[in-house]
PDB file of C-alpha atoms in Angstrom:
ATOM      1  CA  MET Q   1      -9.408  76.763 121.907  1.00 69.00           C
ATOM      2  CA  ILE Q   2     -11.611  73.659 121.493  1.00 69.00           C
ATOM      3  CA  LYS Q   3      -9.175  72.161 118.981  1.00 75.00           C
ATOM      4  CA  VAL Q   4      -6.349  72.410 121.488  1.00 83.00           C
ATOM      5  CA  LEU Q   5      -8.468  70.746 124.194  1.00 79.00           C
ATOM      6  CA  LEU Q   6      -9.514  67.937 121.858  1.00 74.00           C
ATOM      7  CA  LEU Q   7      -5.931  67.318 120.739  1.00 81.00           C
ATOM      8  CA  LEU Q   8      -4.767  67.272 124.369  1.00 84.00           C
ATOM      9  CA  ALA Q   9      -7.508  64.750 125.173  1.00 79.00           C
ATOM     10  CA  GLY Q  10      -6.317  62.585 122.273  1.00 77.00           C
ATOM     11  CA  ALA Q  11      -2.737  62.798 123.519  1.00 81.00           C
ATOM     12  CA  ALA Q  12      -3.924  61.796 126.997  1.00 80.00           C
ATOM     13  CA  LEU Q  13      -5.680  58.752 125.510  1.00 75.00           C
ATOM     14  CA  VAL Q  14      -2.513  57.709 123.714  1.00 76.00           C
ATOM     15  CA  LEU Q  15      -0.412  58.140 126.862  1.00 77.00           C
ATOM     16  CA  PHE Q  16      -2.912  56.163 128.926  1.00 74.00           C
ATOM     17  CA  PHE Q  17      -2.937  53.386 126.330  1.00 71.00           C
ATOM     18  CA  LEU Q  18       0.848  53.233 126.189  1.00 70.00           C
ATOM     19  CA  ALA Q  19       1.223  53.347 129.985  1.00 70.00           C
ATOM     20  CA  ASN Q  20      -1.216  50.441 130.449  1.00 65.00           C
ATOM     21  CA  ARG Q  21      -0.248  48.338 127.452  1.00 61.00           C
ATOM     22  CA  ARG Q  22       1.152  45.532 129.586  1.00 60.00           C
ATOM     23  CA  LYS Q  23      -1.946  45.408 131.768  1.00 54.00           C
ATOM     24  CA  ALA Q  24      -4.360  45.471 128.856  1.00 52.00           C
ATOM     25  CA  ARG Q  25      -3.542  42.338 126.937  1.00 57.00           C
ATOM     26  CA  ALA Q  26      -5.461  43.497 123.917  1.00 60.00           C
ATOM     27  CA  LYS Q  27      -5.455  41.738 120.602  1.00 68.00           C
ATOM     28  CA  ALA Q  28      -3.577  43.259 117.690  1.00 71.00           C
ATOM     29  CA  GLY Q  29      -6.825  44.232 115.960  1.00 69.00           C
ATOM     30  CA  VAL Q  30      -7.879  46.289 118.975  1.00 72.00           C
ATOM     31  CA  LYS Q  31      -4.533  48.068 119.040  1.00 74.00           C
ATOM     32  CA  ILE Q  32      -4.686  48.838 115.318  1.00 80.00           C
ATOM     33  CA  GLY Q  33      -8.272  50.060 115.707  1.00 77.00           C
ATOM     34  CA  PHE Q  34      -7.224  52.356 118.540  1.00 78.00           C
ATOM     35  CA  VAL Q  35      -4.392  53.851 116.490  1.00 82.00           C
ATOM     36  CA  LEU Q  36      -6.729  54.394 113.529  1.00 85.00           C
ATOM     37  CA  PHE Q  37      -9.269  56.028 115.840  1.00 83.00           C
ATOM     38  CA  VAL Q  38      -6.670  58.463 117.205  1.00 84.00           C
ATOM     39  CA  VAL Q  39      -5.422  59.303 113.705  1.00 86.00           C
ATOM     40  CA  PHE Q  40      -8.987  59.892 112.537  1.00 86.00           C
ATOM     41  CA  MET Q  41      -9.722  62.019 115.595  1.00 84.00           C
ATOM     42  CA  VAL Q  42      -6.686  64.237 115.027  1.00 86.00           C
ATOM     43  CA  TYR Q  43      -7.528  64.626 111.336  1.00 87.00           C
ATOM     44  CA  ALA Q  44     -11.180  65.475 112.096  1.00 86.00           C
ATOM     45  CA  VAL Q  45     -10.143  68.101 114.650  1.00 86.00           C
ATOM     46  CA  VAL Q  46      -7.534  69.703 112.403  1.00 88.00           C
ATOM     47  CA  ARG Q  47      -9.605  69.587 109.164  1.00 89.00           C
ATOM     48  CA  PRO Q  48     -13.333  69.463 110.014  1.00 88.00           C
ATOM     49  CA  ASP Q  49     -14.376  70.624 106.528  1.00 91.00           C
ATOM     50  CA  ASP Q  50     -12.905  67.462 105.005  1.00 92.00           C
ATOM     51  CA  LEU Q  51     -15.136  65.430 107.289  1.00 90.00           C
ATOM     52  CA  THR Q  52     -18.169  67.274 105.910  1.00 92.00           C
ATOM     53  CA  VAL Q  53     -17.075  66.438 102.354  1.00 93.00           C
ATOM     54  CA  VAL Q  54     -16.802  62.743 103.292  1.00 89.00           C
ATOM     55  CA  ALA Q  55     -20.204  62.915 104.998  1.00 89.00           C
ATOM     56  CA  ASN Q  56     -21.783  64.468 101.901  1.00 92.00           C
ATOM     57  CA  ALA Q  57     -20.278  61.726  99.736  1.00 91.00           C
ATOM     58  CA  LEU Q  58     -21.891  59.137 102.031  1.00 89.00           C
ATOM     59  CA  GLY Q  59     -25.292  60.877 101.951  1.00 89.00           C
ATOM     60  CA  VAL Q  60     -25.083  62.617 105.319  1.00 88.00           C
ATOM     61  CA  GLN Q  61     -25.497  66.387 105.474  1.00 91.00           C
ATOM     62  CA  ARG Q  62     -22.964  67.282 108.152  1.00 91.00           C
ATOM     63  CA  GLY Q  63     -19.683  65.823 109.320  1.00 88.00           C
ATOM     64  CA  THR Q  64     -20.844  65.981 112.942  1.00 88.00           C
ATOM     65  CA  ASP Q  65     -23.795  63.740 112.087  1.00 89.00           C
ATOM     66  CA  LEU Q  66     -21.422  61.243 110.473  1.00 86.00           C
ATOM     67  CA  VAL Q  67     -19.282  61.221 113.621  1.00 86.00           C
ATOM     68  CA  LEU Q  68     -22.397  60.716 115.751  1.00 88.00           C
ATOM     69  CA  TYR Q  69     -23.500  57.755 113.614  1.00 88.00           C
ATOM     70  CA  ALA Q  70     -20.035  56.233 113.828  1.00 84.00           C
ATOM     71  CA  LEU Q  71     -19.996  56.653 117.612  1.00 85.00           C
ATOM     72  CA  VAL Q  72     -23.424  55.026 117.973  1.00 87.00           C
ATOM     73  CA  MET Q  73     -22.261  52.047 115.917  1.00 86.00           C
ATOM     74  CA  GLY Q  74     -19.026  51.870 117.902  1.00 81.00           C
ATOM     75  CA  PHE Q  75     -20.938  51.956 121.178  1.00 85.00           C
ATOM     76  CA  ALA Q  76     -23.244  49.174 119.988  1.00 88.00           C
ATOM     77  CA  PHE Q  77     -20.231  47.067 118.998  1.00 82.00           C
ATOM     78  CA  VAL Q  78     -18.532  47.578 122.360  1.00 81.00           C
ATOM     79  CA  THR Q  79     -21.744  46.786 124.231  1.00 88.00           C
ATOM     80  CA  VAL Q  80     -22.341  43.522 122.366  1.00 88.00           C
ATOM     81  CA  SER Q  81     -18.676  42.569 122.603  1.00 82.00           C
ATOM     82  CA  THR Q  82     -18.649  43.186 126.362  1.00 87.00           C
ATOM     83  CA  TYR Q  83     -21.842  41.176 126.826  1.00 91.00           C
ATOM     84  CA  VAL Q  84     -20.406  38.213 124.910  1.00 88.00           C
ATOM     85  CA  ARG Q  85     -17.130  38.371 126.840  1.00 87.00           C
ATOM     86  CA  PHE Q  86     -18.878  38.476 130.243  1.00 92.00           C
ATOM     87  CA  ARG Q  87     -21.203  35.657 129.214  1.00 92.00           C
ATOM     88  CA  GLU Q  88     -18.217  33.490 128.241  1.00 92.00           C
ATOM     89  CA  GLN Q  89     -16.554  34.336 131.553  1.00 94.00           C
ATOM     90  CA  GLU Q  90     -19.683  33.318 133.481  1.00 95.00           C
ATOM     91  CA  LEU Q  91     -19.717  29.986 131.647  1.00 95.00           C
ATOM     92  CA  ARG Q  92     -16.036  29.427 132.490  1.00 95.00           C
ATOM     93  CA  TYR Q  93     -16.737  30.117 136.180  1.00 96.00           C
ATOM     94  CA  ALA Q  94     -19.677  27.712 136.127  1.00 95.00           C
ATOM     95  CA  ARG Q  95     -17.526  24.982 134.568  1.00 96.00           C
ATOM     96  CA  LEU Q  96     -14.807  25.624 137.136  1.00 95.00           C
ATOM     97  CA  ALA Q  97     -17.308  25.459 140.006  1.00 94.00           C
ATOM     98  CA  ARG Q  98     -18.662  22.170 138.658  1.00 93.00           C
ATOM     99  CA  ALA Q  99     -15.160  20.726 138.350  1.00 93.00           C
ATOM    100  CA  VAL Q 100     -14.276  21.728 141.915  1.00 92.00           C
ATOM    101  CA  ALA Q 101     -17.572  20.332 143.216  1.00 90.00           C
ATOM    102  CA  LEU Q 102     -16.983  17.025 141.450  1.00 89.00           C
ATOM    103  CA  GLN Q 103     -13.407  16.861 142.641  1.00 89.00           C
ATOM    104  CA  ASN Q 104     -14.436  17.365 146.279  1.00 86.00           C
ATOM    105  CA  ALA Q 105     -17.542  15.196 146.085  1.00 82.00           C
ATOM    106  CA  VAL Q 106     -18.105  12.485 148.693  1.00 81.00           C
ATOM    107  CA  ARG Q 107     -19.609   9.180 147.591  1.00 77.00           C
ATOM    108  CA  PRO Q 108     -22.917   8.231 149.232  1.00 77.00           C
ATOM    109  CA  ASP Q 109     -21.441   4.983 150.617  1.00 72.00           C
ATOM    110  CA  ASP Q 110     -18.622   6.981 152.280  1.00 61.00           C
ATOM    111  CA  THR Q 111     -21.079   9.105 154.253  1.00 59.00           C
ATOM    112  CA  ALA Q 112     -21.850   6.238 156.629  1.00 56.00           C
ATOM    113  CA  TYR Q 113     -18.242   6.255 157.810  1.00 54.00           C
ATOM    114  CA  LEU Q 114     -18.298  10.009 158.235  1.00 57.00           C
ATOM    115  CA  ALA Q 115     -21.488  10.077 160.328  1.00 57.00           C
ATOM    116  CA  GLU Q 116     -21.245  11.387 163.858  1.00 56.00           C
ATOM    117  CA  PRO Q 117     -21.675   8.914 166.726  1.00 60.00           C
ATOM    118  CA  GLY Q 118     -25.280   8.653 167.762  1.00 55.00           C
ATOM    119  CA  GLY Q 119     -26.473   9.890 164.380  1.00 52.00           C
ATOM    120  CA  PRO Q 120     -28.960   8.098 162.120  1.00 53.00           C
ATOM    121  CA  ASP Q 121     -26.168   6.336 160.235  1.00 51.00           C
ATOM    122  CA  GLU Q 122     -24.594   4.797 163.335  1.00 50.00           C
ATOM    123  CA  ALA Q 123     -26.087   1.398 162.560  1.00 51.00           C
ATOM    124  CA  ALA Q 124     -24.502   1.442 159.106  1.00 53.00           C
ATOM    125  CA  ALA Q 125     -21.055   2.265 160.496  1.00 51.00           C
ATOM    126  CA  PRO Q 126     -18.543  -0.589 160.774  1.00 56.00           C
ATOM    127  CA  PRO Q 127     -17.983  -1.943 164.270  1.00 55.00           C
ATOM    128  CA  ALA Q 128     -15.289  -0.232 166.281  1.00 55.00           C
ATOM    129  CA  GLU Q 129     -12.004  -2.086 166.561  1.00 56.00           C
ATOM    130  CA  PRO Q 130     -11.018  -3.159 170.058  1.00 59.00           C
ATOM    131  CA  GLY Q 131      -7.999  -1.434 171.405  1.00 53.00           C
ATOM    132  CA  PRO Q 132      -6.882   1.480 173.466  1.00 59.00           C
ATOM    133  CA  PRO Q 133      -9.238   4.454 173.475  1.00 56.00           C
ATOM    134  CA  ARG Q 134      -8.368   7.264 171.098  1.00 54.00           C
ATOM    135  CA  ARG Q 135      -7.473  10.639 172.484  1.00 53.00           C
TER     136      ARG Q 135
END
């Protein structure tokens, strides 16, 4: 019963990946890694004794322990990769914010012309031109 559930879960992963392949603009290495993971998962579910033989060859007593070690390493890789990606994204946002701030910056000598009437910079403002009053 558990083998059927695990194989159905693997099939659901594949369907989800294929349905969202346009949204997830993953690199080719990620796609190949995902396919290898699914193939390994199906093989481990169908032939668990072979996994124990591989584990014994690597110095691990049980195949389940080998899978656990692989999952821990995979989780660590994903965590570090996600941290690096978010850190790079934060730096891009900071650079973008700086560029926008510099693009919209007002020079200090232009602030005198922008001062409100009656403000502290009124003396620095150029004299008003004679003419009809503005509406």
